[in-house]
mmCIF file of N, CA and C (backbone and C1' of nucleotides) in Angstrom:
data_model
loop_
_atom_site.group_PDB
_atom_site.id
_atom_site.type_symbol
_atom_site.label_atom_id
_atom_site.label_comp_id
_atom_site.label_asym_id
_atom_site.label_seq_id
_atom_site.Cartn_x
_atom_site.Cartn_y
_atom_site.Cartn_z
ATOM 1 N N MET A 1 0.772 -1.057 -0.082
ATOM 2 C CA MET A 1 -0.002 -0.092 0.080
ATOM 3 C C MET A 1 0.954 1.118 0.116
ATOM 4 N N ASN A 2 0.586 2.105 -0.664
ATOM 5 C CA ASN A 2 1.334 3.397 -0.865
ATOM 6 C C ASN A 2 0.677 4.365 0.191
ATOM 7 N N ILE A 3 1.552 5.071 0.903
ATOM 8 C CA ILE A 3 1.018 5.799 1.883
ATOM 9 C C ILE A 3 1.943 7.262 1.607
ATOM 10 N N PHE A 4 1.007 8.309 1.898
ATOM 11 C CA PHE A 4 1.477 9.795 1.577
ATOM 12 C C PHE A 4 1.504 10.262 3.010
ATOM 13 N N VAL A 5 2.639 10.992 3.168
ATOM 14 C CA VAL A 5 3.119 11.499 4.484
ATOM 15 C C VAL A 5 3.221 13.113 4.086
ATOM 16 N N ALA A 6 2.614 13.831 4.843
ATOM 17 C CA ALA A 6 2.721 15.358 4.734
ATOM 18 C C ALA A 6 3.130 16.101 6.080
ATOM 19 N N LYS A 7 3.468 17.223 5.916
ATOM 20 C CA LYS A 7 3.997 18.017 6.993
ATOM 21 C C LYS A 7 5.144 17.329 7.684
ATOM 22 N N LEU A 8 5.960 16.788 7.000
ATOM 23 C CA LEU A 8 7.173 16.301 7.542
ATOM 24 C C LEU A 8 8.176 17.390 7.995
ATOM 25 N N SER A 9 8.938 17.077 9.049
ATOM 26 C CA SER A 9 9.893 18.075 9.306
ATOM 27 C C SER A 9 11.010 18.045 8.259
ATOM 28 N N PHE A 10 11.570 19.204 7.987
ATOM 29 C CA PHE A 10 12.503 19.369 6.989
ATOM 30 C C PHE A 10 13.714 18.694 7.317
ATOM 31 N N ASN A 11 13.817 18.206 8.599
ATOM 32 C CA ASN A 11 14.972 17.486 8.999
ATOM 33 C C ASN A 11 14.674 15.942 8.724
ATOM 34 N N THR A 12 13.520 15.579 8.558
ATOM 35 C CA THR A 12 13.289 14.150 8.364
ATOM 36 C C THR A 12 13.689 13.702 6.946
ATOM 37 N N ASP A 13 14.436 12.477 6.678
ATOM 38 C CA ASP A 13 14.760 12.149 5.574
ATOM 39 C C ASP A 13 14.146 10.689 5.323
ATOM 40 N N ASP A 14 14.574 10.081 4.183
ATOM 41 C CA ASP A 14 14.065 8.848 3.869
ATOM 42 C C ASP A 14 14.116 7.660 5.072
ATOM 43 N N GLU A 15 15.179 7.689 5.602
ATOM 44 C CA GLU A 15 15.504 6.731 6.556
ATOM 45 C C GLU A 15 14.587 7.141 7.892
ATOM 46 N N GLY A 16 14.441 8.302 8.304
ATOM 47 C CA GLY A 16 13.705 8.596 9.354
ATOM 48 C C GLY A 16 12.162 8.277 9.122
ATOM 49 N N LEU A 17 11.746 8.429 7.965
ATOM 50 C CA LEU A 17 10.375 8.072 7.706
ATOM 51 C C LEU A 17 10.237 6.579 7.781
ATOM 52 N N ARG A 18 11.226 5.836 7.054
ATOM 53 C CA ARG A 18 11.089 4.273 7.111
ATOM 54 C C ARG A 18 11.125 3.936 8.764
ATOM 55 N N GLU A 19 11.959 4.372 9.483
ATOM 56 C CA GLU A 19 11.964 4.068 10.826
ATOM 57 C C GLU A 19 10.745 4.132 11.494
ATOM 58 N N ALA A 20 10.074 5.284 11.317
ATOM 59 C CA ALA A 20 8.811 5.560 11.944
ATOM 60 C C ALA A 20 7.776 4.352 11.516
ATOM 61 N N PHE A 21 7.812 4.002 10.390
ATOM 62 C CA PHE A 21 6.739 3.046 9.856
ATOM 63 C C PHE A 21 6.990 1.746 10.128
ATOM 64 N N GLU A 22 8.360 1.360 9.971
ATOM 65 C CA GLU A 22 8.684 -0.036 10.246
ATOM 66 C C GLU A 22 8.211 -0.426 11.801
ATOM 67 N N GLU A 23 8.048 0.292 12.604
ATOM 68 C CA GLU A 23 7.776 -0.113 13.948
ATOM 69 C C GLU A 23 6.374 -0.828 13.917
ATOM 70 N N PHE A 24 5.538 -0.418 12.946
ATOM 71 C CA PHE A 24 4.206 -0.976 12.725
ATOM 72 C C PHE A 24 4.114 -1.980 11.800
ATOM 73 N N GLY A 25 5.008 -2.156 10.892
ATOM 74 C CA GLY A 25 5.106 -3.224 10.027
ATOM 75 C C GLY A 25 6.247 -3.104 9.076
ATOM 76 N N SER A 26 6.259 -4.084 8.002
ATOM 77 C CA SER A 26 7.384 -4.042 7.140
ATOM 78 C C SER A 26 7.260 -2.977 6.062
ATOM 79 N N VAL A 27 8.072 -2.052 6.107
ATOM 80 C CA VAL A 27 8.214 -1.036 4.904
ATOM 81 C C VAL A 27 9.041 -1.547 3.866
ATOM 82 N N ASP A 28 8.254 -1.466 2.615
ATOM 83 C CA ASP A 28 8.992 -1.950 1.417
ATOM 84 C C ASP A 28 9.799 -0.923 0.974
ATOM 85 N N SER A 29 9.408 0.457 0.894
ATOM 86 C CA SER A 29 10.191 1.474 0.534
ATOM 87 C C SER A 29 9.805 2.806 1.294
ATOM 88 N N ALA A 30 10.534 3.783 1.314
ATOM 89 C CA ALA A 30 10.235 5.005 2.052
ATOM 90 C C ALA A 30 11.038 6.030 1.383
ATOM 91 N N LYS A 31 10.422 7.309 0.981
ATOM 92 C CA LYS A 31 11.140 8.344 0.264
ATOM 93 C C LYS A 31 10.648 9.573 0.765
ATOM 94 N N VAL A 32 11.436 10.459 1.017
ATOM 95 C CA VAL A 32 10.946 11.835 1.176
ATOM 96 C C VAL A 32 11.421 12.742 0.129
ATOM 97 N N ILE A 33 10.255 13.364 -0.505
ATOM 98 C CA ILE A 33 10.625 14.154 -1.673
ATOM 99 C C ILE A 33 11.351 15.544 -1.286
ATOM 100 N N MET A 34 12.426 15.643 -2.066
ATOM 101 C CA MET A 34 13.408 16.736 -1.939
ATOM 102 C C MET A 34 13.478 17.566 -3.359
ATOM 103 N N ASP A 35 13.676 18.751 -2.909
ATOM 104 C CA ASP A 35 13.722 19.658 -4.128
ATOM 105 C C ASP A 35 14.976 19.456 -4.927
ATOM 106 N N ASN A 36 15.017 19.197 -6.065
ATOM 107 C CA ASN A 36 16.253 18.979 -6.784
ATOM 108 C C ASN A 36 16.982 20.246 -7.088
ATOM 109 N N GLN A 37 16.485 21.353 -6.827
ATOM 110 C CA GLN A 37 17.213 22.640 -7.089
ATOM 111 C C GLN A 37 17.838 23.308 -5.759
ATOM 112 N N THR A 38 17.342 22.840 -4.699
ATOM 113 C CA THR A 38 17.835 23.341 -3.348
ATOM 114 C C THR A 38 18.380 22.366 -2.572
ATOM 115 N N GLY A 39 17.771 21.039 -2.762
ATOM 116 C CA GLY A 39 18.168 20.092 -2.124
ATOM 117 C C GLY A 39 17.580 19.828 -0.702
ATOM 118 N N ARG A 40 16.411 20.661 -0.617
ATOM 119 C CA ARG A 40 15.871 20.701 0.743
ATOM 120 C C ARG A 40 14.601 19.885 0.478
ATOM 121 N N SER A 41 14.116 19.431 1.730
ATOM 122 C CA SER A 41 13.014 18.548 1.734
ATOM 123 C C SER A 41 11.610 19.412 1.532
ATOM 124 N N LYS A 42 10.690 18.918 0.656
ATOM 125 C CA LYS A 42 9.560 19.430 0.200
ATOM 126 C C LYS A 42 8.647 19.513 1.302
ATOM 127 N N GLY A 43 8.852 18.573 2.334
ATOM 128 C CA GLY A 43 7.982 18.621 3.432
ATOM 129 C C GLY A 43 7.032 17.341 3.515
ATOM 130 N N PHE A 44 7.234 16.638 2.510
ATOM 131 C CA PHE A 44 6.225 15.416 2.411
ATOM 132 C C PHE A 44 6.956 14.279 1.824
ATOM 133 N N GLY A 45 6.311 13.180 1.846
ATOM 134 C CA GLY A 45 7.231 11.956 1.448
ATOM 135 C C GLY A 45 6.209 10.854 1.308
ATOM 136 N N PHE A 46 6.655 9.748 0.881
ATOM 137 C CA PHE A 46 5.915 8.377 0.537
ATOM 138 C C PHE A 46 6.569 7.237 1.150
ATOM 139 N N VAL A 47 5.551 6.330 1.732
ATOM 140 C CA VAL A 47 5.923 4.969 2.215
ATOM 141 C C VAL A 47 5.211 3.981 1.616
ATOM 142 N N GLU A 48 5.952 2.959 1.285
ATOM 143 C CA GLU A 48 5.145 1.729 0.486
ATOM 144 C C GLU A 48 5.445 0.435 1.576
ATOM 145 N N MET A 49 4.277 -0.027 2.092
ATOM 146 C CA MET A 49 4.314 -1.064 2.941
ATOM 147 C C MET A 49 3.791 -2.267 2.449
ATOM 148 N N GLU A 50 4.361 -3.435 2.858
ATOM 149 C CA GLU A 50 4.001 -4.737 2.248
ATOM 150 C C GLU A 50 2.604 -5.269 2.654
ATOM 151 N N ASN A 51 2.303 -4.935 3.845
ATOM 152 C CA ASN A 51 0.917 -5.607 4.350
ATOM 153 C C ASN A 51 0.079 -4.374 4.306
ATOM 154 N N ASP A 52 -1.208 -4.444 3.827
ATOM 155 C CA ASP A 52 -2.018 -3.367 3.789
ATOM 156 C C ASP A 52 -2.696 -3.088 5.045
ATOM 157 N N ASP A 53 -2.800 -4.219 5.926
ATOM 158 C CA ASP A 53 -3.433 -4.197 7.231
ATOM 159 C C ASP A 53 -2.434 -3.250 7.963
ATOM 160 N N GLU A 54 -1.240 -3.679 7.970
ATOM 161 C CA GLU A 54 -0.190 -2.860 8.759
ATOM 162 C C GLU A 54 -0.089 -1.561 8.266
ATOM 163 N N ALA A 55 -0.320 -1.330 6.960
ATOM 164 C CA ALA A 55 -0.223 0.111 6.562
ATOM 165 C C ALA A 55 -1.384 0.904 7.216
ATOM 166 N N LEU A 56 -2.410 0.280 7.236
ATOM 167 C CA LEU A 56 -3.743 0.995 7.702
ATOM 168 C C LEU A 56 -3.473 1.377 9.213
ATOM 169 N N GLU A 57 -2.917 0.243 9.823
ATOM 170 C CA GLU A 57 -2.503 0.568 11.330
ATOM 171 C C GLU A 57 -1.539 1.679 11.560
ATOM 172 N N ALA A 58 -0.606 1.725 10.568
ATOM 173 C CA ALA A 58 0.542 2.549 10.817
ATOM 174 C C ALA A 58 -0.124 4.109 10.443
ATOM 175 N N ILE A 59 -1.124 4.093 9.345
ATOM 176 C CA ILE A 59 -1.573 5.272 9.082
ATOM 177 C C ILE A 59 -2.317 5.811 10.255
ATOM 178 N N GLN A 60 -3.143 4.958 10.889
ATOM 179 C CA GLN A 60 -4.095 5.294 12.032
ATOM 180 C C GLN A 60 -3.054 5.737 13.088
ATOM 181 N N ALA A 61 -2.064 5.018 13.278
ATOM 182 C CA ALA A 61 -1.143 5.411 14.402
ATOM 183 C C ALA A 61 -0.312 6.475 14.284
ATOM 184 N N LEU A 62 0.324 6.788 13.053
ATOM 185 C CA LEU A 62 1.108 7.812 12.890
ATOM 186 C C LEU A 62 0.495 9.247 12.259
ATOM 187 N N ASN A 63 -0.708 9.052 11.886
ATOM 188 C CA ASN A 63 -1.364 10.292 11.333
ATOM 189 C C ASN A 63 -1.482 11.275 12.440
ATOM 190 N N GLU A 64 -1.171 12.342 12.449
ATOM 191 C CA GLU A 64 -1.422 13.574 13.193
ATOM 192 C C GLU A 64 -0.577 13.150 14.501
ATOM 193 N N SER A 65 0.604 12.423 14.268
ATOM 194 C CA SER A 65 1.640 12.084 15.394
ATOM 195 C C SER A 65 2.828 12.867 15.198
ATOM 196 N N GLU A 66 3.689 12.798 16.081
ATOM 197 C CA GLU A 66 4.847 13.680 16.018
ATOM 198 C C GLU A 66 5.993 13.096 15.333
ATOM 199 N N LEU A 67 6.719 13.494 14.607
ATOM 200 C CA LEU A 67 7.860 12.843 13.960
ATOM 201 C C LEU A 67 8.915 13.948 13.909
ATOM 202 N N ASP A 68 9.991 13.878 14.506
ATOM 203 C CA ASP A 68 11.130 14.674 14.405
ATOM 204 C C ASP A 68 10.594 15.994 14.859
ATOM 205 N N GLY A 69 9.631 15.966 15.946
ATOM 206 C CA GLY A 69 9.419 17.573 16.306
ATOM 207 C C GLY A 69 8.211 18.104 15.573
ATOM 208 N N ARG A 70 7.734 17.468 14.692
ATOM 209 C CA ARG A 70 6.596 18.064 13.873
ATOM 210 C C ARG A 70 5.402 17.137 13.850
ATOM 211 N N THR A 71 4.133 17.631 13.945
ATOM 212 C CA THR A 71 3.120 16.859 13.741
ATOM 213 C C THR A 71 2.914 16.527 12.360
ATOM 214 N N ILE A 72 2.768 15.202 11.780
ATOM 215 C CA ILE A 72 2.603 14.900 10.441
ATOM 216 C C ILE A 72 1.323 14.440 10.198
ATOM 217 N N VAL A 73 1.048 14.194 8.840
ATOM 218 C CA VAL A 73 -0.306 13.966 8.506
ATOM 219 C C VAL A 73 0.049 12.670 7.476
ATOM 220 N N VAL A 74 -0.713 11.495 7.730
ATOM 221 C CA VAL A 74 -0.460 10.244 7.072
ATOM 222 C C VAL A 74 -1.656 9.824 6.465
ATOM 223 N N LYS A 75 -1.544 9.733 5.118
ATOM 224 C CA LYS A 75 -2.753 9.265 4.297
ATOM 225 C C LYS A 75 -2.437 8.253 3.300
ATOM 226 N N LYS A 76 -3.570 7.781 2.717
ATOM 227 C CA LYS A 76 -3.267 6.777 1.651
ATOM 228 C C LYS A 76 -2.897 7.686 0.461
ATOM 229 N N ALA A 77 -1.908 7.156 -0.196
ATOM 230 C CA ALA A 77 -1.405 7.835 -1.457
ATOM 231 C C ALA A 77 -2.242 7.845 -2.533
ATOM 232 N N GLU A 78 -2.298 8.793 -3.393
ATOM 233 C CA GLU A 78 -3.188 8.798 -4.607
ATOM 234 C C GLU A 78 -2.287 8.363 -5.654
ATOM 235 N N PRO A 79 -2.868 7.617 -6.494
ATOM 236 C CA PRO A 79 -2.032 7.240 -7.662
ATOM 237 C C PRO A 79 -1.396 8.224 -8.488
ATOM 238 N N ARG A 80 -0.221 7.876 -8.578
ATOM 239 C CA ARG A 80 0.895 8.902 -9.120
ATOM 240 C C ARG A 80 0.386 9.054 -10.660
ATOM 241 N N GLY A 81 0.374 10.219 -11.131
ATOM 242 C CA GLY A 81 -0.055 10.250 -12.411
ATOM 243 C C GLY A 81 -1.086 11.506 -12.589
ATOM 244 N N GLU A 82 -2.172 11.163 -13.379
ATOM 245 C CA GLU A 82 -3.086 12.443 -13.587
ATOM 246 C C GLU A 82 -3.929 12.492 -12.307
ATOM 247 N N ARG A 83 -3.891 13.828 -12.221
ATOM 248 C CA ARG A 83 -4.827 14.167 -10.819
ATOM 249 C C ARG A 83 -5.935 15.091 -11.328
ATOM 250 N N SER A 84 -5.950 15.778 -12.362
ATOM 251 C CA SER A 84 -7.113 16.489 -12.662
ATOM 252 C C SER A 84 -8.085 15.619 -13.366
ATOM 253 N N GLY A 85 -9.241 15.456 -13.136
ATOM 254 C CA GLY A 85 -9.921 14.592 -13.588
ATOM 255 C C GLY A 85 -10.475 15.110 -14.671
ATOM 256 N N GLY A 86 -11.248 14.869 -15.201
ATOM 257 C CA GLY A 86 -11.931 14.949 -16.308
ATOM 258 C C GLY A 86 -12.500 13.733 -16.584
ATOM 259 N N GLY A 87 -11.976 12.745 -16.172
ATOM 260 C CA GLY A 87 -12.618 11.590 -16.658
ATOM 261 C C GLY A 87 -13.689 10.992 -15.771
ATOM 262 N N GLY A 88 -13.658 11.368 -14.569
ATOM 263 C CA GLY A 88 -14.605 10.629 -13.744
ATOM 264 C C GLY A 88 -13.940 9.795 -12.821
ATOM 265 N N ASN A 89 -14.917 9.464 -11.696
ATOM 266 C CA ASN A 89 -14.302 8.485 -10.767
ATOM 267 C C ASN A 89 -14.800 7.229 -10.886
ATOM 268 N N ARG A 90 -13.735 6.278 -10.942
ATOM 269 C CA ARG A 90 -14.247 4.825 -11.094
ATOM 270 C C ARG A 90 -14.471 4.327 -9.765
ATOM 271 N N GLY A 91 -15.335 4.252 -9.058
ATOM 272 C CA GLY A 91 -15.730 3.632 -8.029
ATOM 273 C C GLY A 91 -15.015 4.296 -6.822
ATOM 274 N N GLY A 92 -14.480 5.209 -6.988
ATOM 275 C CA GLY A 92 -13.707 6.005 -5.825
ATOM 276 C C GLY A 92 -12.687 5.343 -5.417
ATOM 277 N N TYR A 93 -11.678 6.213 -4.680
ATOM 278 C CA TYR A 93 -10.621 5.604 -3.967
ATOM 279 C C TYR A 93 -10.964 5.207 -2.760
ATOM 280 N N GLY A 94 -10.302 4.253 -2.104
ATOM 281 C CA GLY A 94 -10.624 3.566 -0.915
ATOM 282 C C GLY A 94 -10.459 4.638 0.400
ATOM 283 N N GLY A 95 -9.729 5.659 -0.031
ATOM 284 C CA GLY A 95 -9.239 6.538 1.067
ATOM 285 C C GLY A 95 -10.206 7.467 1.623
ATOM 286 N N GLY A 96 -9.908 8.351 2.517
ATOM 287 C CA GLY A 96 -10.570 9.228 2.863
ATOM 288 C C GLY A 96 -11.676 9.067 3.864
ATOM 289 N N ARG A 97 -12.025 7.717 3.828
ATOM 290 C CA ARG A 97 -13.287 7.440 4.736
ATOM 291 C C ARG A 97 -12.717 6.870 6.110
ATOM 292 N N ARG A 98 -13.468 7.524 6.990
ATOM 293 C CA ARG A 98 -12.948 7.265 8.342
ATOM 294 C C ARG A 98 -14.033 7.104 9.242
ATOM 295 N N TYR A 99 -14.007 6.186 10.235
ATOM 296 C CA TYR A 99 -15.093 5.957 10.992
ATOM 297 C C TYR A 99 -14.814 6.267 12.390
ATOM 298 P P DA B 1 17.369 29.021 13.854
ATOM 299 O "O5'" DA B 1 16.360 29.461 12.784
ATOM 300 C "C5'" DA B 1 14.889 29.533 13.063
ATOM 301 C "C4'" DA B 1 14.255 30.344 11.968
ATOM 302 C "C3'" DA B 1 14.804 30.064 10.552
ATOM 303 O "O3'" DA B 1 13.706 30.033 9.629
ATOM 304 C "C1'" DA B 1 15.453 32.465 11.090
ATOM 305 P P DC B 2 12.928 31.294 9.224
ATOM 306 O "O5'" DC B 2 13.230 31.121 7.736
ATOM 307 C "C5'" DC B 2 13.429 32.135 6.881
ATOM 308 C "C4'" DC B 2 14.222 31.636 5.750
ATOM 309 C "C3'" DC B 2 13.183 30.622 4.980
ATOM 310 O "O3'" DC B 2 12.931 31.107 3.836
ATOM 311 C "C1'" DC B 2 15.460 29.775 5.388
ATOM 312 P P DT B 3 11.683 30.702 2.807
ATOM 313 O "O5'" DT B 3 10.938 29.505 3.667
ATOM 314 C "C5'" DT B 3 9.664 29.254 3.095
ATOM 315 C "C4'" DT B 3 9.057 28.292 3.938
ATOM 316 C "C3'" DT B 3 8.520 28.706 5.310
ATOM 317 O "O3'" DT B 3 7.152 28.529 5.426
ATOM 318 C "C1'" DT B 3 9.689 26.688 5.514
ATOM 319 P P DG B 4 6.186 29.523 6.006
ATOM 320 O "O5'" DG B 4 4.848 28.335 5.720
ATOM 321 C "C5'" DG B 4 4.730 27.906 4.596
ATOM 322 C "C4'" DG B 4 3.898 26.457 4.862
ATOM 323 C "C3'" DG B 4 2.834 26.737 5.979
ATOM 324 O "O3'" DG B 4 1.705 25.894 5.838
ATOM 325 C "C1'" DG B 4 4.341 24.941 6.555
ATOM 326 P P DA B 5 0.382 26.648 5.095
ATOM 327 O "O5'" DA B 5 0.242 25.751 3.885
ATOM 328 C "C5'" DA B 5 0.909 25.615 2.611
ATOM 329 C "C4'" DA B 5 0.767 24.051 2.255
ATOM 330 C "C3'" DA B 5 -0.677 23.819 1.551
ATOM 331 O "O3'" DA B 5 -0.505 24.012 0.050
ATOM 332 C "C1'" DA B 5 0.065 22.179 3.463
ATOM 333 P P DG B 6 -1.653 23.314 -0.600
ATOM 334 O "O5'" DG B 6 -0.884 21.765 -1.002
ATOM 335 C "C5'" DG B 6 0.620 21.634 -1.154
ATOM 336 C "C4'" DG B 6 0.728 20.147 -0.768
ATOM 337 C "C3'" DG B 6 -0.047 19.114 -1.430
ATOM 338 O "O3'" DG B 6 0.562 18.812 -2.959
ATOM 339 C "C1'" DG B 6 0.518 18.444 0.700
ATOM 340 P P DC B 7 -0.210 18.079 -3.977
ATOM 341 O "O5'" DC B 7 0.440 16.794 -4.119
ATOM 342 C "C5'" DC B 7 1.822 16.633 -4.136
ATOM 343 C "C4'" DC B 7 2.324 15.294 -4.354
ATOM 344 C "C3'" DC B 7 1.747 14.695 -5.796
ATOM 345 O "O3'" DC B 7 2.772 13.808 -6.407
ATOM 346 C "C1'" DC B 7 0.912 13.478 -3.996
ATOM 347 P P DG B 8 3.444 14.306 -7.440
ATOM 348 O "O5'" DG B 8 4.943 13.577 -7.263
ATOM 349 C "C5'" DG B 8 5.833 14.223 -6.277
ATOM 350 C "C4'" DG B 8 6.872 13.423 -6.049
ATOM 351 C "C3'" DG B 8 7.794 12.861 -7.343
ATOM 352 O "O3'" DG B 8 9.104 12.801 -7.071
ATOM 353 C "C1'" DG B 8 6.901 10.962 -6.060
ATOM 354 P P DC B 9 10.181 13.160 -8.299
ATOM 355 O "O5'" DC B 9 10.024 11.802 -9.116
ATOM 356 C "C5'" DC B 9 10.539 10.637 -8.320
ATOM 357 C "C4'" DC B 9 11.427 9.936 -9.383
ATOM 358 C "C3'" DC B 9 12.383 10.890 -10.100
ATOM 359 O "O3'" DC B 9 13.506 10.212 -10.486
ATOM 360 C "C1'" DC B 9 10.747 9.857 -11.610
#
DNA sequence: ACTGAGCGC
């Protein structure tokens, strides 16, 4: 499951993000998006976890939690690619729904 | 102290 992490501390890097999520499950990959022109973090990143169940738990646990001194926001990642729609929503994404 | 709202190559 791809996970989107926002509001990261600019001190947080790929490893720090991975460390945060691995305590809840196996992380397949983790990456903090950096600005290629300045080399600084853009303040958000992505984590891919092997187990969806663990990913959901990690999202619930780490969302609005504190990492490296900043409160982060963890969500399901939107599919990379076209964001503007036009086309319509096919059954909707599984995300956003919370009970 | 730069920098705070958001989806990557």
